[in-house]
Amino acid sequence: MKGTVGELGEFGLIRELTSRLTTTPAVRLGPGDDAAVVAAPDRRVVASTDVLLEGRHFRRDWSTAYDVGRKAAAQNLADIAAMGAVPTAILLGLVVPAELPVTWPTELMDGIRDECQVAGAAVVGGDVVRGDTITVAITALGDLRNHEPVTRSGAQPGDVVAVTGWLGWSAAGHAVLARGFRSPRAFVEAHRRPEPPYHAGPAAAGLGATAMTDISDGLIADLGHIAEASKVRIDLRTAAIDVPTQMSDIGQAVGVDPLQWVLTGGEDHAIVATFPPDVKLPARWKVIGEVVNPSALPQVTVDGAPWDKAGGWDHFGDAEPEDPAGSGHPAG
Amino acid sequence: MKGTVGELGEFGLIRELTSRLTTTPAVRLGPGDDAAVVAAPDRRVVASTDVLLEGRHFRRDWSTAYDVGRKAAAQNLADIAAMGAVPTAILLGLVVPAELPVTWPTELMDGIRDECQVAGAAVVGGDVVRGDTITVAITALGDLRNHEPVTRSGAQPGDVVAVTGWLGWSAAGHAVLARGFRSPRAFVEAHRRPEPPYHAGPAAAGLGATAMTDISDGLIADLGHIAEASKVRIDLRTAAIDVPTQMSDIGQAVGVDPLQWVLTGGEDHAIVATFPPDVKLPARWKVIGEVVNPSALPQVTVDGAPWDKAGGWDHFGDAEPEDPAGSGHPAG
């Protein structure tokens, strides 16, 4: 595939993109008509939208188009799973400069398609527009399969807090990349391509999760959303939180407490949920804290005390640090 | 509401936007969680995505933020209606520069909300990101209410072609604006704010429409999509197509055959469909042509002959004219 998207033209690019797609039984009508039709057997559909901009959410020199596609899809599909739903479909709104090589959007689409396949979903439609800044707007849909949606507002004092998936790996990989290194590869890969535990979302709904979210902004920040919505406090126990040896090594090399990555690093899209205390959790869930009554303390505490370095991330704030990756979490 | 979106911050802006929304019984969970939940009683969901860019699809000096919101929502909701579905929900992905006054996105949201209300839908979620170019990425959802989706591929020779809604009004309004005028207001208003006949889509599905689409690129262009997908030719009869007197007057004033606007002007989001010849159509549908066997002629003909001036619109093509509105149709 040679040439630029401007040379190929709008309809040529759309043909090229849709020709790469695969389908699933849930896709009743795929791309090419006024709208797509997707099965929604539960009689409710779960839907979420995210927008990624070049220079803010990804860098072409750090991530391939394929990895951007994997990551963009993963972040949306994880939102669906975090409601307790099974992802079914993605729609893609894409802005591309005319001078962009055609291989960039086609490899992006390959990445979106492959991540959809991991989650059991398919790309069913979209729109392509020419513009100055590469923009990837993704909407993901999902089906609840007769579970009630697990919101952020159902956590109860006495519940346990449990997590499954990777924590802090993307942040550690970001710290490595930001210092000009390309290894350790496992962490760089984790930054480029998260692996959300999609299956764990619906499974948690089946296990009676009282509140759930995926970790896109950081464990403390995202648990803060649950604590606020549920009007509770959440206390994390650092003794229960594993820091991999290799992550500790990176932390030592770059002068960062690796616990900081685990507690505040985003973009791994692990899934964290609260459960009644008597829940029997599968092996890959780890209990890392508990839900308690609200108090004068912050809504999320670590070993009973405020976590000094925790902070939100405001994409508009004046205080925003210059983060070339715009990756949604402080660089360390 | 004073200040810029940068001063208000991401969370402040999201609060401001969501506080303006209304809801419907179909909204089971609105904005604020990982994803929204929308009723899909048909067990299938219809979904469509469009992306609008400032400078390409709208101009801030020609349209208010409110009108951009109305138009952006209308174009997506019309896609849902054109499948024969009832619109239920919209998700909004929004890119805004930090220096943009807060009133712009809030008025945009008012417009999206109000257009949703016309169509019976509601805004259920979205994402807001800071970036250089205002970008409005909308995904609309809808419910088929036990109708089969009406695609572009079911037109049969012998079917009649019928249309409902406005034709050429947006193009005539665009021609007026492009020449620096602000009146006649009815046409300028039609360019700023289309009025798709949402109810007509599901009604047409109930009447047995064999193919259907909304007119976003122009009557001939969009019927071309039906003719191609259905492997038929469509012949339009100009004697059956009304050109309003006031549109003729504008045509004379600017030196354009107004039939050109009616046949090739986009963005009015009228709904055109093919029906079996014995259909009894409600009063506001007008039969304007028929479906015939394919031949050596173009896929859409006018009074049995090619329409010279008809042409597609390629957002990427080198031959694209400089159209400051980027409005998706030639300026006349």
XYZ file of C-alpha atoms in Angstrom:
664
model
C 0.000 0.000 0.000
C 1.797 3.112 -1.274
C 0.988 6.772 -1.446
C -0.829 9.233 0.787
C -4.418 9.321 1.905
C -4.868 12.418 -0.262
C -3.787 10.479 -3.334
C -6.001 7.543 -2.478
C -9.064 9.721 -1.824
C -11.865 9.398 0.697
C -13.714 6.513 -0.912
C -10.502 4.649 -1.730
C -9.364 4.928 1.871
C -12.721 3.785 3.220
C -12.585 0.773 0.855
C -9.058 -0.006 1.989
C -10.008 0.240 5.670
C -13.214 -1.776 5.488
C -11.553 -4.502 3.385
C -9.359 -5.344 6.388
C -12.192 -5.967 8.808
C -13.496 -9.200 10.223
C -16.964 -9.835 11.545
C -18.787 -11.707 14.311
C -22.269 -13.197 14.606
C -23.343 -10.085 16.540
C -22.771 -7.907 13.465
C -26.114 -7.876 11.668
C -25.059 -5.165 9.218
C -21.478 -3.958 8.891
C -19.952 -0.872 7.286
C -21.270 0.655 4.059
C -24.833 1.709 4.788
C -26.264 4.719 6.640
C -25.698 2.899 9.917
C -24.624 -0.465 11.285
C -26.855 -2.962 13.078
C -25.486 -4.900 16.054
C -27.146 -7.568 18.172
C -28.200 -6.437 21.648
C -29.697 -9.629 23.107
C -29.940 -8.136 26.594
C -32.363 -5.429 25.263
C -29.943 -2.841 26.577
C -26.763 -1.600 24.946
C -23.699 -0.309 26.775
C -21.889 2.517 24.958
C -18.768 4.589 25.557
C -16.776 7.149 23.512
C -13.129 8.260 23.715
C -11.112 10.657 21.593
C -7.335 10.333 21.089
C -5.206 13.054 19.507
C -1.734 12.769 18.084
C 0.756 14.627 20.278
C -1.591 14.413 23.259
C -2.466 10.749 23.590
C 0.087 9.136 21.312
C 3.289 9.901 19.440
C 4.083 8.450 16.060
C 7.764 8.131 16.990
C 6.941 6.121 20.129
C 4.106 3.934 18.921
C 3.342 2.328 15.588
C -0.045 2.965 14.002
C -0.851 -0.642 14.822
C -0.122 -0.083 18.513
C -2.149 3.143 18.558
C -5.049 1.152 17.122
C -4.668 -1.610 19.702
C -4.485 0.928 22.523
C -7.354 3.110 21.321
C -9.609 0.102 20.963
C -8.456 -1.383 24.281
C -9.250 1.743 26.230
C -12.821 1.807 24.910
C -13.449 -1.916 25.130
C -12.193 -1.844 28.739
C -14.852 0.763 29.561
C -17.489 -1.664 28.301
C -16.038 -4.566 30.278
C -15.854 -2.385 33.393
C -19.658 -2.050 33.304
C -19.872 -5.846 33.424
C -20.712 -6.089 29.729
C -19.279 -8.102 26.850
C -17.886 -5.834 24.095
C -19.676 -6.310 20.759
C -18.726 -3.509 18.368
C -16.627 -0.449 17.649
C -17.299 2.589 15.466
C -14.315 4.666 14.356
C -14.278 8.389 13.590
C -10.919 9.177 12.019
C -9.301 12.497 11.092
C -6.203 12.171 8.870
C -3.985 14.716 7.103
C -3.942 14.373 3.287
C -0.155 13.917 3.301
C -0.270 10.964 5.731
C 0.987 7.694 4.181
C -1.910 5.312 3.601
C -0.108 2.670 5.633
C -0.737 4.658 8.814
C -4.552 4.450 8.845
C -4.521 0.899 7.439
C -2.178 -0.300 10.188
C -4.241 1.603 12.755
C -7.283 -0.280 11.496
C -5.409 -3.592 11.722
C -4.656 -2.795 15.365
C -8.243 -1.839 16.161
C -9.483 -4.981 14.420
C -7.070 -7.260 16.278
C -7.861 -5.745 19.674
C -11.569 -6.136 18.874
C -10.936 -9.799 18.159
C -9.250 -10.247 21.543
C -12.354 -8.807 23.173
C -14.807 -10.660 20.920
C -15.986 -7.513 19.139
C -15.841 -6.176 15.575
C -15.562 -2.810 13.825
C -18.982 -2.076 12.340
C -18.735 1.448 10.967
C -17.165 4.854 11.047
C -16.302 8.052 9.284
C -13.105 9.390 7.718
C -12.399 13.107 7.373
C -9.346 15.067 6.270
C -7.856 17.409 8.846
C -4.573 18.681 10.276
C -4.302 16.545 13.427
C -4.653 12.777 13.484
C -7.706 12.157 15.651
C -9.081 8.760 16.597
C -12.626 8.898 18.006
C -13.858 5.484 19.054
C -17.253 4.405 20.285
C -17.531 0.922 21.761
C -20.754 -1.002 22.309
C -21.447 -3.999 24.523
C -24.076 -6.368 25.820
C -24.881 -6.977 29.503
C -26.043 -10.605 29.076
C -28.713 -10.185 31.747
C -26.369 -8.769 34.382
C -27.227 -5.448 35.893
C -24.621 -2.847 34.920
C -21.967 -2.453 37.612
C -21.655 1.289 38.183
C -19.276 3.281 40.359
C -21.896 4.051 42.969
C -22.616 0.725 44.667
C -19.607 0.247 46.971
C -20.599 -0.425 50.609
C -18.546 -0.114 53.799
C -17.239 -3.605 54.562
C -16.766 -4.519 50.879
C -13.352 -5.689 49.755
C -11.477 -3.940 46.949
C -9.953 -6.288 44.388
C -8.053 -5.769 41.164
C -7.140 -7.882 38.152
C -4.813 -7.009 35.278
C -1.607 -4.989 35.175
C -0.849 -2.050 37.472
C 1.797 0.595 36.823
C 3.337 -1.158 33.831
C 2.335 1.511 31.330
C 3.603 4.275 33.612
C 6.935 2.501 34.112
C 7.193 2.010 30.338
C 6.405 5.682 29.833
C 9.183 6.635 32.264
C 11.602 4.459 30.298
C 10.581 5.964 26.955
C 10.619 9.515 28.319
C 14.290 9.028 29.229
C 15.133 7.905 25.708
C 15.393 4.173 26.418
C 13.589 1.371 24.590
C 13.916 -1.330 27.224
C 13.021 -3.235 29.400
C 10.748 -4.243 26.549
C 7.972 -5.733 28.681
C 7.249 -2.312 30.157
C 7.672 -0.406 26.904
C 5.298 -2.905 25.291
C 2.844 -2.439 28.145
C 2.878 1.303 27.531
C 2.346 0.840 23.811
C -0.256 -1.870 24.048
C -2.263 -2.463 27.211
C -3.870 -5.853 27.853
C -7.146 -5.235 29.666
C -8.665 -8.349 31.259
C -11.911 -8.028 29.283
C -13.397 -11.291 30.512
C -12.975 -10.178 34.128
C -15.610 -7.447 33.834
C -18.615 -9.633 33.052
C -17.212 -12.273 35.422
C -17.099 -9.731 38.256
C -20.695 -8.747 37.508
C -21.593 -12.427 37.852
C -19.711 -12.612 41.154
C -21.796 -9.781 42.597
C -19.396 -6.838 42.237
C -20.979 -3.800 43.904
C -18.922 -1.189 42.007
C -16.378 -1.435 39.204
C -14.215 0.650 36.899
C -11.208 0.189 34.663
C -8.000 1.957 35.604
C -7.330 4.562 32.963
C -6.205 7.499 35.142
C -4.504 5.550 37.943
C -5.622 3.260 40.769
C -6.080 6.023 43.358
C -7.736 8.411 40.895
C -10.158 5.830 39.541
C -10.968 4.430 42.976
C -11.601 8.051 43.914
C -14.422 8.068 41.352
C -15.923 4.980 43.003
C -15.489 6.435 46.498
C -17.101 9.700 45.475
C -20.001 8.107 43.620
C -20.564 5.582 46.443
C -20.032 8.129 49.260
C -17.481 5.907 50.989
C -13.756 5.891 51.702
C -11.482 3.285 50.199
C -8.335 2.238 52.050
C -5.583 0.422 50.156
C -3.072 -1.866 51.872
C 0.373 -1.557 50.332
C 1.393 -4.896 51.910
C -1.141 -6.542 49.581
C 0.135 -4.799 46.471
C 2.886 -6.529 44.534
C 5.618 -4.454 42.940
C 7.426 -6.648 40.380
C 11.186 -6.843 40.894
C 11.876 -5.550 37.422
C 9.677 -2.519 38.097
C 11.619 -1.844 41.292
C 14.830 -2.003 39.253
C 13.503 0.594 36.824
C 12.362 2.748 39.708
C 15.838 2.639 41.202
C 17.424 3.441 37.826
C 15.242 6.502 37.230
C 14.844 7.612 40.850
C 11.125 6.960 41.221
C 9.323 4.967 43.923
C 7.722 2.207 41.815
C 4.727 2.153 44.159
C 3.963 5.546 42.663
C 3.495 3.904 39.264
C 1.318 1.171 40.707
C -0.897 3.574 42.648
C -1.137 6.457 40.173
C -0.088 5.171 36.748
C -2.885 5.026 34.206
C -3.560 3.364 30.873
C -3.029 -0.263 31.892
C -6.807 -0.691 32.010
C -6.726 -3.165 34.824
C -10.168 -3.695 36.318
C -10.830 -2.809 39.947
C -14.053 -3.678 41.719
C -15.625 -3.828 45.142
C -17.282 -7.038 46.344
C -19.182 -8.158 49.428
C -16.627 -9.430 51.985
C -17.677 -13.073 51.629
C -17.008 -13.209 47.876
C -14.934 -16.091 46.521
C -12.714 -14.503 43.887
C -10.979 -16.369 41.067
C -7.195 -16.735 41.283
C -6.277 -13.716 39.177
C -8.109 -11.245 41.364
C -6.144 -9.763 44.257
C -7.703 -8.115 47.289
C -5.818 -4.854 47.868
C -7.995 -2.916 50.259
C -11.390 -2.356 51.762
C -14.324 0.004 51.692
C -14.891 1.955 54.910
C -17.146 4.728 56.105
C -16.346 8.212 54.838
C -14.356 10.399 57.196
C -12.335 13.586 57.231
C -9.613 11.682 55.369
C -9.339 11.769 51.570
C -11.728 9.445 49.744
C -8.880 7.073 48.958
C -6.217 6.386 51.557
C -3.145 4.168 51.561
C -2.532 2.240 54.764
C -4.993 4.564 56.477
C -3.269 7.796 55.489
C -3.377 10.247 52.579
C -1.099 9.389 49.659
C 0.967 12.545 49.223
C 1.888 12.172 45.633
C -1.498 11.161 44.293
C -3.028 13.645 41.965
C -5.640 13.918 39.290
C -4.854 14.738 35.739
C -6.637 17.638 34.130
C -6.252 17.802 30.365
C -7.117 21.522 30.394
C -5.501 22.697 33.595
C -2.969 25.531 33.546
C -0.779 23.477 35.837
C -0.514 20.665 33.346
C 3.104 19.617 32.944
C 4.611 19.522 29.496
C 4.079 15.880 28.696
C 4.869 15.203 25.080
C 3.038 11.896 25.170
C -0.013 13.469 26.757
C -0.514 10.031 28.063
C -3.015 10.828 30.746
C -0.735 10.328 33.713
C 2.200 12.237 35.151
C 5.488 11.042 33.759
C 6.627 9.819 37.177
C -20.832 31.419 31.775
C -17.563 33.315 31.392
C -13.998 32.368 30.672
C -12.267 29.814 28.488
C -12.401 26.054 28.567
C -8.767 26.111 29.705
C -9.702 28.205 32.730
C -12.683 25.996 33.549
C -10.688 22.764 33.221
C -11.682 19.352 31.918
C -13.851 18.268 34.826
C -15.481 21.681 35.135
C -16.374 21.644 31.462
C -17.764 18.114 31.634
C -19.879 19.148 34.640
C -21.112 22.204 32.760
C -21.988 20.154 29.662
C -23.723 17.287 31.439
C -25.720 19.676 33.655
C -27.528 20.880 30.503
C -28.759 17.487 29.416
C -32.218 16.016 29.524
C -33.097 12.355 29.611
C -35.644 9.882 28.247
C -37.031 6.562 29.513
C -34.608 4.770 27.145
C -31.626 6.127 29.087
C -30.918 3.494 31.737
C -27.615 5.073 32.767
C -26.507 8.513 31.558
C -23.141 10.285 31.606
C -20.653 9.906 34.453
C -19.733 6.240 34.593
C -17.387 4.131 32.443
C -20.146 3.781 29.870
C -23.808 4.580 29.340
C -26.644 2.063 29.181
C -29.465 2.575 26.662
C -32.579 0.500 26.093
C -32.557 -1.622 22.927
C -35.972 -3.303 23.058
C -35.610 -4.698 19.531
C -32.550 -6.755 20.660
C -30.576 -5.012 17.933
C -29.021 -1.563 18.046
C -28.481 0.718 15.050
C -25.300 2.831 15.262
C -23.636 5.492 13.132
C -20.665 7.852 13.572
C -19.813 11.184 11.915
C -16.946 13.607 12.485
C -17.257 17.357 11.867
C -14.267 19.708 11.799
C -14.226 23.463 12.090
C -13.241 25.023 8.759
C -14.280 21.920 6.873
C -17.836 21.210 7.979
C -18.747 24.413 9.743
C -17.562 27.973 10.220
C -17.926 29.865 13.457
C -18.667 33.097 11.567
C -21.516 31.480 9.614
C -23.107 29.285 12.241
C -23.566 29.674 15.970
C -22.347 26.899 18.237
C -25.989 26.106 18.867
C -26.622 25.636 15.150
C -23.505 23.496 14.743
C -24.839 21.300 17.536
C -28.272 21.035 15.941
C -26.736 20.208 12.570
C -24.176 17.718 13.869
C -26.847 15.857 15.820
C -29.320 16.033 12.922
C -26.925 14.489 10.462
C -26.326 11.503 12.720
C -29.893 11.057 13.866
C -30.998 11.150 10.213
C -28.673 8.210 9.488
C -30.485 6.232 12.173
C -33.918 7.189 10.835
C -32.817 6.268 7.303
C -32.322 2.672 8.458
C -35.956 2.654 9.581
C -35.007 3.008 13.244
C -36.087 5.358 16.017
C -33.132 7.392 17.367
C -32.488 6.741 21.062
C -29.114 8.217 22.072
C -26.072 10.237 21.134
C -22.485 10.082 22.387
C -20.281 13.123 21.821
C -16.513 13.177 21.348
C -15.401 16.802 21.495
C -12.023 18.423 20.819
C -11.776 22.054 21.964
C -8.893 24.553 22.095
C -8.050 25.780 25.612
C -8.643 29.409 24.580
C -12.182 28.734 23.334
C -14.856 30.588 25.336
C -16.841 28.141 27.482
C -20.040 29.418 25.888
C -19.112 27.722 22.618
C -19.181 24.108 23.842
C -22.108 24.765 26.182
C -24.188 26.232 23.339
C -23.090 23.378 21.092
C -24.369 20.982 23.730
C -27.669 22.901 23.961
C -28.052 22.449 20.205
C -27.260 18.743 20.309
C -29.653 18.280 23.216
C -32.482 20.146 21.499
C -32.065 18.261 18.221
C -32.048 15.020 20.197
C -35.329 16.060 21.779
C -36.879 16.653 18.339
C -35.877 13.114 17.394
C -36.858 11.587 20.738
C -33.263 10.817 21.754
C -30.894 11.960 24.521
C -27.178 12.564 24.977
C -25.871 9.718 27.148
C -22.117 10.165 27.225
C -18.973 11.419 25.621
C -15.421 12.589 25.967
C -13.795 16.035 25.992
C -10.188 16.593 24.933
C -8.090 19.700 24.385
C -6.726 20.197 20.887
C -6.092 22.788 18.200
C -9.099 22.220 15.931
C -12.691 22.096 17.135
C -13.827 18.565 16.316
C -17.288 17.162 16.927
C -17.453 13.363 16.709
C -20.969 12.085 17.189
C -22.243 8.536 17.470
C -25.997 8.036 17.285
C -27.879 4.920 18.383
C -31.375 3.767 17.511
C -33.937 1.010 17.879
C -35.618 -0.835 15.000
C -38.879 -1.587 16.846
C -39.213 -4.952 15.149
C -38.774 -3.617 11.619
C -36.048 -5.113 9.498
C -33.366 -2.485 8.778
C -33.945 -0.815 5.415
C -30.574 -0.912 3.662
C -29.453 0.570 0.360
C -29.449 -2.758 -1.422
C -33.106 -3.779 -1.700
C -34.399 -1.578 -4.576
C -36.141 -3.610 -7.334
C -36.920 -2.625 -10.929
C -40.511 -1.411 -10.943
C -40.249 0.210 -7.505
C -41.159 3.860 -7.176
C -38.691 6.398 -5.760
C -40.179 8.774 -3.207
C -38.765 11.528 -1.039
C -39.852 13.451 2.034
C -38.218 16.476 3.622
C -36.411 19.432 2.113
C -34.361 19.285 -1.093
C -31.762 21.843 -2.146
C -32.556 24.312 0.614
C -29.195 23.960 2.358
C -27.323 24.322 -0.953
C -29.309 27.434 -1.871
C -28.601 28.851 1.596
C -24.930 28.025 1.172
C -24.873 29.871 -2.170
C -26.429 32.904 -0.485
C -23.918 32.864 2.370
C -20.968 32.259 0.028
C -21.864 35.491 -1.762
C -21.866 37.444 1.480
C -25.636 37.698 1.935
C -27.642 36.708 4.984
C -31.065 36.390 3.354
C -33.508 34.983 2.263
C -33.504 33.771 5.820
C -35.473 30.582 5.210
C -32.645 29.220 3.074
C -29.839 30.483 5.281
C -31.630 28.897 8.231
C -31.976 25.658 6.279
C -28.228 25.661 5.673
C -27.495 26.328 9.322
C -30.027 23.943 10.737
C -31.515 21.095 8.689
C -34.858 19.572 9.644
C -34.701 15.861 8.845
C -38.105 14.124 8.844
C -37.057 11.623 11.523
C -40.484 10.028 11.884
C -40.560 9.260 8.154
C -37.779 6.681 8.382
C -39.489 4.181 10.693
C -42.790 4.963 8.937
C -41.251 4.053 5.574
C -39.945 0.809 7.050
C -43.497 0.055 8.158
C -44.806 0.856 4.650
C -42.460 -1.733 3.137
C -39.650 0.480 1.808
C -37.215 -1.716 -0.143
C -34.236 0.669 0.134
C -33.701 3.952 1.945
C -31.096 6.593 2.710
C -30.953 10.145 3.939
C -29.696 12.812 1.565
C -26.427 14.093 2.933
C -24.352 14.325 -0.284
C -27.141 15.201 -2.737
C -30.148 13.426 -4.223
C -28.302 12.029 -7.263
C -25.209 11.052 -5.269
C -27.156 9.326 -2.514
C -29.524 7.592 -4.927
C -26.343 6.475 -6.679
C -25.428 4.591 -3.502
C -28.806 2.839 -3.577
C -28.538 2.095 -7.321
C -25.051 0.684 -6.904
C -25.877 -1.420 -3.847
C -29.128 -2.661 -5.443
C -27.620 -3.155 -8.928
C -30.365 -1.117 -10.585
C -30.740 2.213 -12.370
C -32.846 4.983 -10.901
C -34.539 7.471 -13.207
C -35.785 10.763 -11.805
C -38.597 12.778 -13.435
C -37.969 16.501 -13.203
C -41.641 17.190 -13.905
C -42.393 15.580 -10.531
C -39.819 17.634 -8.632
C -40.956 20.947 -7.217
C -38.607 23.906 -7.254
C -39.971 26.522 -4.843
C -40.469 29.946 -6.407
C -38.181 31.608 -3.895
C -35.418 29.126 -4.747
C -35.842 29.956 -8.430
C -35.487 33.630 -7.560
C -32.206 32.955 -5.759
C -31.030 30.860 -8.688
C -31.730 33.721 -11.057
C -29.983 36.207 -8.765
C -26.801 34.123 -8.484
C -26.864 32.583 -11.978
C -27.452 28.956 -10.938
C -30.112 26.552 -12.210
C -31.982 25.830 -8.956
C -32.675 22.278 -10.133
C -28.950 21.801 -9.601
C -29.420 22.503 -5.886
C -32.394 20.158 -5.670
C -30.624 17.322 -7.472
C -27.109 17.671 -6.070
C -27.302 19.785 -2.906
C -26.539 17.910 0.290
C -27.072 18.388 4.017
C -30.854 18.801 4.055
C -31.128 15.192 5.256
C -34.368 14.570 3.436
C -35.200 10.865 3.322
C -35.458 9.076 -0.006
C -36.713 5.525 -0.348
C -37.851 3.006 -2.896
C -41.201 1.255 -2.476
C -43.148 -1.433 -4.328
C -45.260 0.293 -7.026
C -48.580 -0.360 -5.262
C -47.552 1.425 -2.038
C -49.933 3.997 -0.580
C -47.718 6.810 0.606
C -48.685 9.410 3.195
C -49.242 12.960 1.937
C -45.752 14.297 2.630
C -44.001 11.736 0.475
C -43.610 12.647 -3.178
C -42.923 10.132 -5.939
C -40.068 11.564 -8.035
C -38.885 8.644 -10.137
C -38.688 4.932 -10.616
C -36.297 2.009 -10.356
C -35.431 0.380 -13.704
C -33.074 -2.297 -14.933
C -29.410 -1.349 -15.113
C -28.135 -0.300 -18.524
C -25.187 1.416 -20.146
C -26.529 4.690 -18.727
C -25.290 6.101 -15.411
C -26.827 4.526 -12.335
C -28.954 7.597 -11.748
C -30.530 9.386 -14.708
C -32.758 12.433 -14.972
C -35.617 12.171 -17.463
C -33.846 9.157 -18.961
C -30.530 10.892 -19.585
C -27.289 11.538 -17.683
C -27.292 14.649 -15.498
C -24.249 16.565 -16.727
C -23.520 18.542 -13.649
C -23.917 15.784 -11.131
C -20.761 14.844 -9.340
C -19.566 13.179 -6.207
C -17.718 14.940 -3.488
C -14.395 13.590 -2.349
C -13.097 15.126 0.840
C -9.550 14.082 -0.055
C -9.462 14.517 -3.835
C -6.862 16.737 -5.446
C -9.619 18.252 -7.585
C -11.509 19.438 -4.545
C -12.514 23.064 -4.980
C -11.612 25.543 -2.285
C -14.802 25.526 -0.301
C -14.344 27.463 2.908
C -17.414 25.878 4.436
C -16.294 22.404 3.471
C -19.964 21.742 3.512
C -19.921 18.510 1.603
C -21.446 19.803 -1.593
C -20.198 22.029 -4.417
C -20.973 25.666 -3.771
C -23.209 25.839 -6.829
